[in-house]
Coordinates of C-alpha atoms in Angstrom, one line a residue:
M1 CA 0.1 -0.1 -0.2
V2 CA 3.0 2.4 0.9
H3 CA 5.0 1.8 -2.5
S4 CA 1.6 2.1 -4.2
L5 CA 1.1 5.7 -2.7
Q6 CA 4.6 6.4 -3.8
S7 CA 4.0 5.6 -7.1
A8 CA 1.2 7.5 -7.4
V9 CA 3.3 10.8 -6.4
C10 CA 5.7 10.5 -8.2
G11 CA 4.0 9.9 -11.0
A12 CA 1.8 12.8 -10.5
W13 CA 5.0 14.8 -10.0
F14 CA 6.5 13.9 -13.6
I15 CA 3.3 14.7 -15.2
V16 CA 3.7 18.2 -14.0
H17 CA 7.3 18.8 -14.0
G18 CA 8.9 15.5 -16.1
P19 CA 8.5 17.5 -19.7
Q20 CA 10.3 20.7 -18.3
C21 CA 13.3 18.6 -16.6
V22 CA 13.4 16.2 -19.9
V23 CA 13.7 19.3 -22.1
H24 CA 16.3 20.8 -19.7
S25 CA 18.4 17.8 -19.7
M26 CA 18.5 17.5 -23.5
R27 CA 19.2 21.3 -23.6
C28 CA 22.7 20.3 -21.4
M29 CA 23.6 17.5 -22.9
T30 CA 23.2 19.9 -26.8
M31 CA 24.8 22.6 -25.6
G32 CA 27.8 20.0 -23.7
R33 CA 28.4 18.7 -27.2
L34 CA 28.9 22.5 -28.5
R35 CA 31.1 23.6 -26.0
A36 CA 33.4 20.3 -26.8
A37 CA 33.3 21.1 -30.0
A38 CA 34.0 24.6 -30.0
A39 CA 36.9 23.6 -27.0
G40 CA 38.5 21.4 -29.7
I41 CA 38.6 23.7 -32.8
G42 CA 42.5 24.2 -34.3
R43 CA 43.6 21.2 -31.1
R44 CA 45.3 18.5 -32.7
P45 CA 45.1 15.0 -31.5
Q46 CA 47.9 13.7 -30.2
P47 CA 49.7 11.0 -31.9
G48 CA 48.0 7.1 -30.8
T49 CA 45.7 8.9 -28.8
G50 CA 42.8 9.6 -30.9
P51 CA 40.4 12.1 -30.5
A52 CA 41.1 14.5 -27.8
K53 CA 37.7 13.5 -24.9
R54 CA 36.2 16.6 -23.5
S55 CA 34.0 16.8 -20.7
S56 CA 30.8 19.2 -21.5
G57 CA 31.8 22.1 -20.6
R58 CA 35.2 24.4 -21.3
C59 CA 36.8 23.3 -18.9
R60 CA 39.3 20.0 -19.1
E61 CA 38.6 18.1 -16.3
T62 CA 40.6 15.5 -14.4
T63 CA 40.2 11.5 -14.7
A64 CA 41.6 9.4 -12.4
P65 CA 44.6 7.7 -14.8
Q66 CA 44.4 3.8 -15.5
R67 CA 46.5 1.8 -14.0
G68 CA 50.5 2.1 -15.6
A69 CA 49.4 5.2 -16.8
S70 CA 50.7 8.0 -16.4
C71 CA 49.3 10.9 -14.4
P72 CA 47.4 13.3 -16.3
A73 CA 48.2 16.8 -16.9
P74 CA 46.7 19.7 -14.5
A75 CA 43.1 21.5 -15.3
Q76 CA 43.5 24.1 -18.3
P77 CA 41.5 27.3 -18.1
S78 CA 38.5 27.4 -19.9
A79 CA 37.8 29.5 -22.6
F80 CA 35.3 31.3 -20.7
H81 CA 38.4 32.9 -19.1
L82 CA 39.9 34.2 -21.7
F83 CA 39.7 36.7 -24.8
V84 CA 39.6 34.6 -27.5
D85 CA 37.9 36.6 -30.1
T86 CA 39.9 39.3 -32.3
A87 CA 37.0 41.4 -33.0
E88 CA 36.0 41.5 -29.1
I89 CA 39.7 42.3 -28.1
E90 CA 40.1 45.7 -30.7
A91 CA 36.9 46.7 -29.6
F92 CA 38.1 46.6 -26.0
R93 CA 41.7 48.5 -26.6
T94 CA 39.5 50.9 -28.5
S95 CA 36.6 51.8 -26.1
L96 CA 39.3 52.1 -23.1
L97 CA 41.7 54.0 -24.9
A98 CA 39.2 56.6 -25.6
W99 CA 38.1 56.9 -22.5
Y100 CA 41.4 57.2 -21.0
D101 CA 41.7 60.6 -23.7
R102 CA 38.6 62.0 -22.2
C103 CA 38.7 61.1 -18.0
K104 CA 42.6 60.6 -17.2
R105 CA 43.4 62.6 -14.7
D106 CA 46.1 65.0 -14.7
L107 CA 49.5 64.0 -12.9
P108 CA 52.7 65.1 -12.5
W109 CA 54.7 62.1 -13.7
R110 CA 52.2 61.7 -16.7
R111 CA 52.9 65.2 -17.5
L112 CA 56.4 64.9 -17.2
A113 CA 56.5 61.1 -19.5
E114 CA 54.9 63.4 -22.2
S115 CA 57.1 66.1 -22.4
E116 CA 60.3 64.5 -21.7
P117 CA 62.3 64.1 -25.1
D118 CA 65.3 62.5 -23.3
V119 CA 64.3 58.8 -23.4
D120 CA 66.3 58.2 -20.4
R121 CA 65.5 60.9 -18.5
R122 CA 62.2 60.0 -19.4
A123 CA 62.6 56.2 -18.1
Y124 CA 63.7 57.5 -14.9
S125 CA 60.9 59.7 -14.4
V126 CA 58.6 57.2 -15.1
W127 CA 60.5 54.4 -12.8
V128 CA 60.3 57.1 -9.7
S129 CA 56.5 57.3 -10.3
E130 CA 55.8 53.4 -10.4
V131 CA 58.3 53.0 -7.1
M132 CA 56.5 55.6 -5.3
L133 CA 53.0 54.5 -6.4
Q134 CA 53.5 51.0 -5.0
Q135 CA 51.0 50.0 -1.7
T136 CA 51.1 54.2 -1.6
Q137 CA 47.6 56.0 -2.4
V138 CA 48.0 58.6 -5.2
A139 CA 47.1 62.0 -3.8
T140 CA 49.9 60.9 -0.9
V141 CA 52.5 60.8 -4.0
M142 CA 52.1 63.7 -5.4
D143 CA 54.1 66.0 -3.5
Y144 CA 57.0 63.6 -2.6
Y145 CA 57.3 62.8 -6.4
T146 CA 57.1 66.9 -7.2
R147 CA 59.6 67.5 -4.4
W148 CA 62.1 64.7 -5.4
M149 CA 62.2 65.4 -9.3
Q150 CA 63.1 68.9 -8.6
K151 CA 65.7 67.9 -6.1
W152 CA 67.5 65.2 -8.1
P153 CA 65.5 65.4 -11.8
T154 CA 68.2 63.3 -13.2
L155 CA 69.6 59.8 -12.6
Q156 CA 73.0 61.1 -12.1
A157 CA 71.5 64.1 -9.5
L158 CA 70.5 60.6 -7.5
A159 CA 73.6 58.6 -7.6
D160 CA 75.3 61.8 -6.1
A161 CA 73.0 61.9 -3.6
S162 CA 73.8 60.5 0.3
L163 CA 70.9 57.9 1.7
E164 CA 70.6 60.7 4.3
E165 CA 69.3 62.9 1.6
V166 CA 66.8 60.3 0.5
N167 CA 65.4 59.1 3.5
A168 CA 65.0 62.6 5.3
L169 CA 62.9 63.2 1.1
W170 CA 61.3 59.2 1.4
A171 CA 60.6 60.1 5.6
G172 CA 56.1 59.6 5.7
L173 CA 56.3 57.5 2.3
G174 CA 56.9 54.4 4.3
Y175 CA 58.1 51.1 2.9
Y176 CA 61.4 52.8 3.1
S177 CA 63.8 50.3 1.1
R178 CA 61.7 51.2 -2.0
G179 CA 64.2 54.8 -1.8
K180 CA 67.4 53.1 -0.6
R181 CA 66.5 50.6 -3.4
L182 CA 65.8 52.8 -6.1
Q183 CA 69.4 55.3 -5.5
E184 CA 71.0 51.9 -5.5
G185 CA 69.7 51.5 -9.0
A186 CA 70.8 55.0 -10.3
R187 CA 73.9 54.6 -8.8
K188 CA 74.3 51.1 -10.9
V189 CA 73.0 52.7 -14.4
V190 CA 74.9 55.9 -13.6
S191 CA 78.4 53.4 -13.1
E192 CA 78.0 50.2 -15.1
L193 CA 75.6 51.4 -17.4
A194 CA 77.3 54.7 -18.7
G195 CA 74.3 56.6 -17.9
R196 CA 71.8 54.5 -20.1
M197 CA 68.8 52.8 -19.3
P198 CA 67.9 49.5 -19.8
R199 CA 65.6 49.4 -23.1
T200 CA 63.4 46.3 -22.5
A201 CA 61.3 45.1 -19.9
E202 CA 63.3 41.8 -19.6
E203 CA 66.6 44.1 -19.1
L204 CA 65.3 46.5 -16.6
Q205 CA 64.1 43.4 -14.3
K206 CA 67.6 41.6 -14.7
L207 CA 69.7 45.0 -14.5
L208 CA 68.3 46.7 -11.9
P209 CA 67.7 46.5 -8.5
G210 CA 64.5 46.6 -6.7
V211 CA 62.6 46.5 -10.2
G212 CA 59.9 43.7 -10.4
R213 CA 58.2 42.2 -13.3
Y214 CA 55.6 45.1 -12.7
T215 CA 58.0 47.8 -12.6
A216 CA 59.6 46.6 -15.4
G217 CA 56.8 46.5 -18.0
A218 CA 55.8 50.1 -16.9
I219 CA 58.9 51.6 -17.7
A220 CA 59.1 49.9 -21.2
S221 CA 55.6 50.5 -22.3
I222 CA 55.6 53.7 -21.3
S223 CA 59.0 54.9 -21.8
Y224 CA 59.8 52.8 -24.2
G225 CA 56.7 51.7 -26.3
Q226 CA 57.0 48.2 -25.8
A227 CA 54.0 46.4 -26.0
T228 CA 54.1 44.1 -22.8
G229 CA 51.5 44.1 -20.2
V230 CA 51.2 44.7 -16.8
V231 CA 49.8 43.7 -13.6
D232 CA 49.1 45.7 -10.5
G233 CA 46.4 45.5 -7.9
N234 CA 44.3 47.8 -9.6
V235 CA 45.1 45.9 -13.0
T236 CA 44.1 42.4 -11.2
R237 CA 40.7 43.5 -9.8
V238 CA 39.9 44.3 -13.5
L239 CA 41.1 41.7 -15.2
C240 CA 39.2 39.5 -12.3
R241 CA 35.8 40.8 -12.8
L242 CA 36.5 40.7 -16.7
R243 CA 36.9 37.4 -16.9
C244 CA 35.0 36.2 -13.4
L245 CA 38.6 35.1 -12.1
G246 CA 37.6 33.7 -8.7
A247 CA 40.4 31.9 -7.5
D248 CA 43.0 32.8 -5.3
T249 CA 44.7 36.0 -7.0
S250 CA 48.2 35.4 -5.4
S251 CA 48.5 31.3 -6.6
P252 CA 51.2 31.3 -9.1
P253 CA 48.6 29.8 -11.5
V254 CA 46.5 32.8 -11.2
T255 CA 48.8 35.0 -11.4
E256 CA 50.1 33.9 -14.9
H257 CA 46.7 34.1 -16.7
L258 CA 46.4 37.3 -15.7
W259 CA 49.4 38.4 -17.0
G260 CA 48.8 36.3 -20.1
L261 CA 45.3 38.4 -20.0
A262 CA 47.4 41.4 -20.2
H263 CA 50.1 40.8 -22.8
T264 CA 46.7 39.6 -24.9
L265 CA 44.9 42.5 -24.8
V266 CA 47.7 45.5 -24.3
D267 CA 47.4 47.6 -27.5
R268 CA 50.6 47.1 -29.9
A269 CA 50.5 51.1 -31.8
R270 CA 49.7 52.3 -27.4
P271 CA 50.8 50.0 -24.9
G272 CA 51.5 53.0 -22.5
D273 CA 48.4 54.6 -22.7
F274 CA 46.6 51.0 -22.8
N275 CA 48.2 50.2 -19.1
Q276 CA 47.7 53.3 -17.6
A277 CA 44.1 53.3 -18.7
L278 CA 43.9 49.6 -17.3
M279 CA 45.2 51.0 -14.1
E280 CA 43.0 54.4 -14.0
L281 CA 40.2 52.1 -14.6
G282 CA 40.9 50.4 -11.3
A283 CA 41.6 53.1 -9.7
T284 CA 38.5 55.5 -10.5
V285 CA 35.7 53.1 -11.4
C286 CA 36.1 49.8 -11.0
S287 CA 36.9 50.1 -7.3
P288 CA 37.7 47.7 -4.7
K289 CA 33.7 47.9 -2.9
A290 CA 31.9 50.4 -4.5
P291 CA 32.5 49.9 -8.3
L292 CA 30.6 52.2 -10.5
C293 CA 29.7 50.1 -13.3
A294 CA 27.2 52.2 -15.1
E295 CA 30.4 54.5 -15.6
C296 CA 32.4 51.7 -16.9
P297 CA 33.7 51.7 -20.7
V298 CA 34.0 48.1 -20.6
R299 CA 31.1 47.1 -19.4
P300 CA 29.7 45.0 -22.3
H301 CA 33.0 42.7 -22.1
C302 CA 32.5 42.1 -18.4
W303 CA 31.2 38.3 -17.4
A304 CA 30.9 39.6 -13.8
Q305 CA 28.2 42.0 -14.7
R306 CA 26.5 39.6 -17.1
R307 CA 26.5 37.1 -14.1
V308 CA 24.9 39.8 -11.8
E309 CA 22.3 40.2 -14.7
K310 CA 21.3 36.5 -14.8
E311 CA 21.4 36.6 -10.9
L312 CA 18.9 39.1 -10.9
E313 CA 16.7 37.6 -13.5
V314 CA 16.7 34.1 -11.8
A315 CA 15.7 35.6 -8.6
S316 CA 13.4 37.8 -10.6
R317 CA 11.9 34.2 -12.2
R318 CA 11.7 32.7 -9.5
L319 CA 9.8 35.4 -7.1
L320 CA 7.2 35.7 -9.7
G321 CA 6.5 31.2 -9.5
K322 CA 8.0 31.5 -13.5
A323 CA 11.1 29.0 -12.9
P324 CA 10.4 25.4 -11.2
S325 CA 12.5 24.9 -8.0
S326 CA 12.7 21.5 -8.5
C327 CA 15.2 22.0 -11.4
P328 CA 18.0 24.5 -11.9
P329 CA 18.3 27.1 -13.9
E330 CA 19.3 26.7 -17.7
P331 CA 23.1 26.7 -18.4
D332 CA 24.1 29.6 -20.2
I333 CA 26.7 28.6 -23.3
E334 CA 29.0 31.2 -22.0
E335 CA 29.8 29.4 -18.8
C336 CA 32.7 27.5 -17.3
A337 CA 30.9 24.3 -16.7
A338 CA 33.6 22.7 -15.0
G339 CA 33.6 25.6 -12.3
A340 CA 30.6 24.2 -10.5
S341 CA 32.2 20.7 -9.8
G342 CA 35.0 22.6 -8.7
S343 CA 37.5 21.3 -11.5
C344 CA 38.2 24.9 -12.4
P345 CA 41.9 26.1 -11.5
L346 CA 40.1 29.8 -11.9
C347 CA 36.7 29.8 -10.7
P348 CA 35.5 30.5 -7.1
P349 CA 35.6 27.4 -5.0
A350 CA 32.5 25.8 -5.5
L351 CA 31.8 26.1 -1.7
E352 CA 31.3 29.8 -1.5
P353 CA 28.4 31.1 -2.7
W354 CA 27.3 34.1 -4.5
D355 CA 26.9 37.0 -2.7
G356 CA 24.2 39.1 -4.4
S357 CA 24.9 42.2 -2.2
L358 CA 28.4 42.3 -3.7
R359 CA 27.5 42.4 -7.1
V360 CA 30.4 41.7 -9.4
A361 CA 32.9 42.9 -6.0
N362 CA 32.2 38.9 -5.7
F363 CA 35.7 39.0 -7.8
P364 CA 38.6 38.8 -7.1
R365 CA 38.6 36.5 -4.2
K366 CA 40.4 37.5 -1.4
A367 CA 42.2 34.9 0.3
A368 CA 42.7 35.2 4.2
K369 CA 44.9 37.9 5.3
K370 CA 48.1 37.5 7.6
Q371 CA 47.3 38.8 9.9
P372 CA 50.6 41.5 11.5
R373 CA 52.9 40.0 14.2
A374 CA 52.3 42.3 18.0
E375 CA 55.7 43.8 18.9
R376 CA 56.1 46.2 21.8
T377 CA 59.4 48.9 22.0
A378 CA 60.1 51.1 24.6
T379 CA 61.1 54.2 23.6
C380 CA 62.6 57.3 25.6
V381 CA 62.2 60.4 24.7
L382 CA 65.5 62.4 26.2
E383 CA 65.5 66.5 26.2
R384 CA 67.8 69.0 26.8
S385 CA 68.0 72.3 26.9
G386 CA 69.9 73.4 23.7
R387 CA 72.7 76.7 23.3
R388 CA 69.5 79.0 22.8
G389 CA 67.1 77.5 25.6
E390 CA 65.2 75.8 23.0
P391 CA 64.6 72.2 23.7
E392 CA 66.5 69.5 21.8
F393 CA 66.5 66.1 21.8
L394 CA 68.7 62.9 21.4
I395 CA 68.0 60.9 17.9
V396 CA 70.0 57.6 17.0
Q397 CA 70.4 55.9 13.5
R398 CA 68.7 52.2 13.1
P399 CA 71.1 49.6 11.4
S400 CA 71.5 49.9 7.8
S401 CA 69.6 47.0 7.2
G402 CA 66.1 45.6 7.8
L403 CA 63.0 47.7 8.9
L404 CA 63.4 51.4 8.4
A405 CA 66.9 50.9 7.6
G406 CA 69.2 53.8 8.2
L407 CA 66.6 56.4 9.7
W408 CA 66.7 58.0 13.2
E409 CA 64.3 57.6 16.1
F410 CA 64.8 58.3 19.9
P411 CA 66.7 55.5 21.9
S412 CA 64.6 52.6 21.5
L413 CA 64.8 49.0 22.8
L414 CA 62.4 45.7 21.8
V415 CA 60.9 44.5 25.1
A416 CA 58.9 41.0 25.4
P417 CA 55.3 41.4 26.1
E418 CA 55.4 39.7 29.5
L419 CA 58.3 42.2 30.6
K420 CA 56.8 44.1 33.9
E421 CA 57.0 48.1 34.3
K422 CA 59.6 47.9 36.5
Q423 CA 62.1 45.4 34.4
Q424 CA 61.1 47.5 31.6
R425 CA 62.3 50.6 32.9
E426 CA 65.4 49.3 34.1
A427 CA 66.4 47.9 30.7
L428 CA 65.4 50.7 29.0
A429 CA 67.2 52.9 31.4
G430 CA 70.4 50.9 30.1
H431 CA 69.8 51.4 27.0
V432 CA 69.9 55.2 27.3
R433 CA 73.0 54.9 29.8
A434 CA 74.5 53.3 26.4
Q435 CA 73.3 55.5 24.0
T436 CA 74.2 58.9 26.4
G437 CA 77.2 57.6 28.2
T438 CA 75.0 59.1 31.4
A439 CA 74.4 57.2 34.2
V440 CA 70.5 57.0 34.1
A441 CA 67.7 56.0 37.4
A442 CA 65.3 53.5 35.9
G443 CA 63.1 55.5 38.3
R444 CA 63.6 59.2 36.9
L445 CA 62.3 57.7 33.4
R446 CA 58.4 59.3 33.4
H447 CA 55.9 57.3 31.7
V448 CA 54.0 59.1 28.8
G449 CA 51.9 56.8 27.5
E450 CA 51.8 54.3 24.5
V451 CA 51.5 55.1 20.7
V452 CA 50.1 52.3 18.4
H453 CA 51.6 52.4 14.7
V454 CA 51.0 49.4 12.1
F455 CA 53.7 48.7 9.8
S456 CA 52.6 46.0 6.6
H457 CA 53.5 43.1 8.4
I458 CA 54.3 44.5 12.4
H459 CA 51.4 45.7 14.8
Q460 CA 54.1 47.8 17.0
T461 CA 53.0 49.9 20.3
Y462 CA 55.5 52.2 21.4
V463 CA 55.5 52.3 25.1
V464 CA 56.8 55.6 25.6
Y465 CA 58.9 57.5 28.2
S466 CA 60.7 60.5 28.9
L467 CA 63.3 62.3 29.9
L468 CA 64.5 66.0 31.0
L469 CA 68.4 65.8 31.2
D470 CA 69.9 68.6 34.0
G471 CA 73.0 70.3 34.2
P472 CA 75.2 71.0 31.9
R473 CA 74.6 70.1 27.8
A474 CA 75.0 66.5 27.6
A475 CA 77.2 65.5 24.3
A476 CA 76.4 63.0 22.1
P477 CA 78.2 59.6 23.2
V478 CA 81.9 58.8 23.2
K479 CA 82.9 54.9 22.3
R480 CA 85.4 53.5 24.3
E481 CA 87.7 51.1 22.9
E482 CA 86.6 48.4 25.2
E483 CA 82.7 49.0 23.7
P484 CA 80.6 47.9 21.5
E485 CA 79.9 49.7 18.4
L486 CA 77.5 52.1 19.2
P487 CA 74.7 53.7 16.9
A488 CA 75.4 57.4 15.1
S489 CA 73.9 59.9 17.4
R490 CA 72.9 63.7 17.7
W491 CA 70.8 66.2 19.1
V492 CA 68.6 68.2 17.1
T493 CA 66.1 70.6 17.5
K494 CA 62.2 70.0 17.0
A495 CA 62.7 71.3 13.6
D496 CA 65.7 69.6 13.0
F497 CA 64.0 66.9 13.9
Q498 CA 61.0 67.3 11.5
A499 CA 63.6 67.6 8.4
A500 CA 65.5 64.5 9.2
A501 CA 64.8 61.0 8.4
V502 CA 62.6 59.8 11.4
S503 CA 59.9 57.6 10.4
T504 CA 55.9 58.7 11.0
A505 CA 55.9 56.4 14.0
M506 CA 58.9 58.3 15.8
K507 CA 57.0 62.2 15.0
K508 CA 54.0 60.3 16.9
V509 CA 56.2 59.5 19.4
L510 CA 57.5 63.0 20.0
Q511 CA 53.4 64.5 20.0
A512 CA 52.6 62.4 22.4
C513 CA 55.2 63.6 24.5
E514 CA 54.1 67.1 23.8
R515 CA 50.3 66.5 24.3
Q516 CA 51.2 65.4 27.9
S517 CA 53.2 68.7 28.4
R518 CA 50.5 71.0 27.5
E519 CA 48.0 68.9 29.5
E520 CA 50.4 69.3 32.4
K521 CA 50.4 73.5 32.2
M522 CA 46.8 73.7 31.8
P523 CA 44.8 73.8 35.2
R524 CA 41.7 71.5 34.7
T525 CA 38.7 73.5 33.8
V526 CA 35.1 72.6 34.5
S527 CA 32.2 74.1 32.9
T528 CA 29.3 76.2 34.7
S529 CA 26.9 74.4 33.2
A530 CA 27.8 70.9 35.4
W531 CA 28.5 72.9 38.8
A532 CA 26.1 71.3 41.5
R533 CA 24.2 73.7 44.1
P534 CA 26.2 73.6 47.5
V535 CA 24.7 72.6 50.4
S536 CA 23.8 76.7 51.8
G537 CA 21.8 76.9 48.8
T538 CA 23.8 79.3 47.0
T539 CA 24.4 78.9 43.2
A540 CA 27.2 79.0 41.1
Q541 CA 26.0 82.3 39.6
H542 CA 26.0 84.5 43.3
V543 CA 30.0 83.1 43.2
S544 CA 30.4 84.5 40.2
A545 CA 28.4 87.4 40.9
L546 CA 31.1 88.2 44.0
P547 CA 33.6 91.0 43.8
C548 CA 37.3 89.9 42.4
V549 CA 40.1 90.2 45.0
G550 CA 42.7 89.2 42.6
R551 CA 43.8 88.4 39.3
A552 CA 46.8 86.5 38.1
G553 CA 47.7 84.6 34.7
G554 CA 44.1 85.0 33.9
V555 CA 42.7 83.5 37.2
S556 CA 40.5 85.3 39.2
S557 CA 39.7 84.9 43.4
F558 CA 36.5 85.2 44.9
P559 CA 36.0 85.1 48.8
H560 CA 32.8 83.3 49.7
A561 CA 30.7 84.4 53.0
Q562 CA 32.7 81.3 55.1
G563 CA 36.1 83.0 54.7
T564 CA 36.9 81.0 51.7
T565 CA 38.1 81.4 48.2
C566 CA 37.1 80.7 44.8
L567 CA 39.1 80.3 42.1
L568 CA 37.6 81.2 38.7
G569 CA 39.5 80.5 34.9
P570 CA 38.0 82.1 31.9
P571 CA 34.2 83.1 32.5
G572 CA 32.4 80.6 33.5
H573 CA 34.9 77.8 34.3
L574 CA 36.0 76.9 38.0
L575 CA 39.3 75.8 38.9
F576 CA 39.0 75.5 42.1
C577 CA 36.3 76.1 45.4
P578 CA 36.3 74.2 48.5
W579 CA 33.1 75.4 49.7
G580 CA 31.9 72.3 47.3
L581 CA 30.9 74.2 44.5
R582 CA 31.9 71.1 42.1
P583 CA 30.7 68.9 39.4

């Protein structure tokens, strides 16, 4: 009886939904054959293997090898993730360059690259801009770039500069090793290459320190017109959305695929403008979180946008009851069928669902970001009175390699997180003694507070102390023969400190000390709007109406009936009242 009932139910369901699912299955089979045929066009079968066998989609699916057979080749990317139509590529180039000519930003390095007739100076100017723009916003770079090119307009001028000068101008831009490598490259071009910049992307990457694949491609395409693509963060985002690349963009297969797309698309007549246009599109239109898809000049070529439109259409049909929920939606001929099974190396992971609220921002998918390691550093701001009575501060130079190489800082010591405050003070006092040559009691170090600064891979907490040196002006420490090598050190005024090659973190440390000094000098003020009534019923207004018996430094004193004195500061602010007028 139960089996009969189940059979009846299944029969009824098939009468209603069966025809639709049968049609759907037939369509899937037909489209699978079309994809297989399209994927096989232009491919020669290997000798002895017969016709190549394909999956129903454009991605090659791997199968288990037979016993004794060799392992199959890795899954190849589908044509869905490529640009294969010559007409489409040409239309893409035309649309992007026309938009760039209309909408490109007026940037100093672009003006210089367009107007500089000397090819080596042009390449140098592009090189400087590309290095500065790594991991740094355009708005921040503009002023630094202008000052740099005014001070060192040629490779020779930069080669003749000192590292101290380079670090001083670079201070605040971050990633300080970039400036050092840039100068090392300039010196190599002057001393080993007779002042002549390498002329191809391959030579640039091979011969110049610190020049990677992207920087070499940018210099070669913009300065020399070499038809080579570039891939940076902006280009990665644009390409991932254009061809629905959802795998981890940091993985080697995806990275190589992105470079392949960039080389395919680059315009042969205007490679420099094309590469800048692609980067400009990512920076101003195809942004990470709020892309302006309605303003995109290459929207017709964007697979991510088509995916958005398709998802909206399917959702609408289901909402209106026009699409049966029991059958999957009809597959699109322009899809990567193998992506659903997880065999495509470029599609998003099959287990990661589509987020309709993100729209095209579903691409690219980013791998989990590694959290920066936490460090604590005890820092002491040593202050003395200068010749003219103005305060001076002791700064020491960091080692020539490693984090913040060659920059200047207040005497600082990396401390263990579990170190107690007393032990921390003693360790810092010993470090300060080594820096100044003067005995410093740990108890004299005054705690200022903590300053947090996040580097790319380090979450640094500076535990700040200050110490005012008494007596005659202390000189910089002098090394004795039996002592280990001390770092270079010097006393500087505040103005000299701001102009020196010091990191942003050290400027924040000095600001914390100055803020504490200002707070200590300012008396605590209380607004009259927060006063409470005294027990006797006398109001604050009664006190403020009393005759003033003395003023000093903006503070007025008023007598009370009880024989005490109330101190008032600026109008409406109470400094001290022993009678009980307090917030």
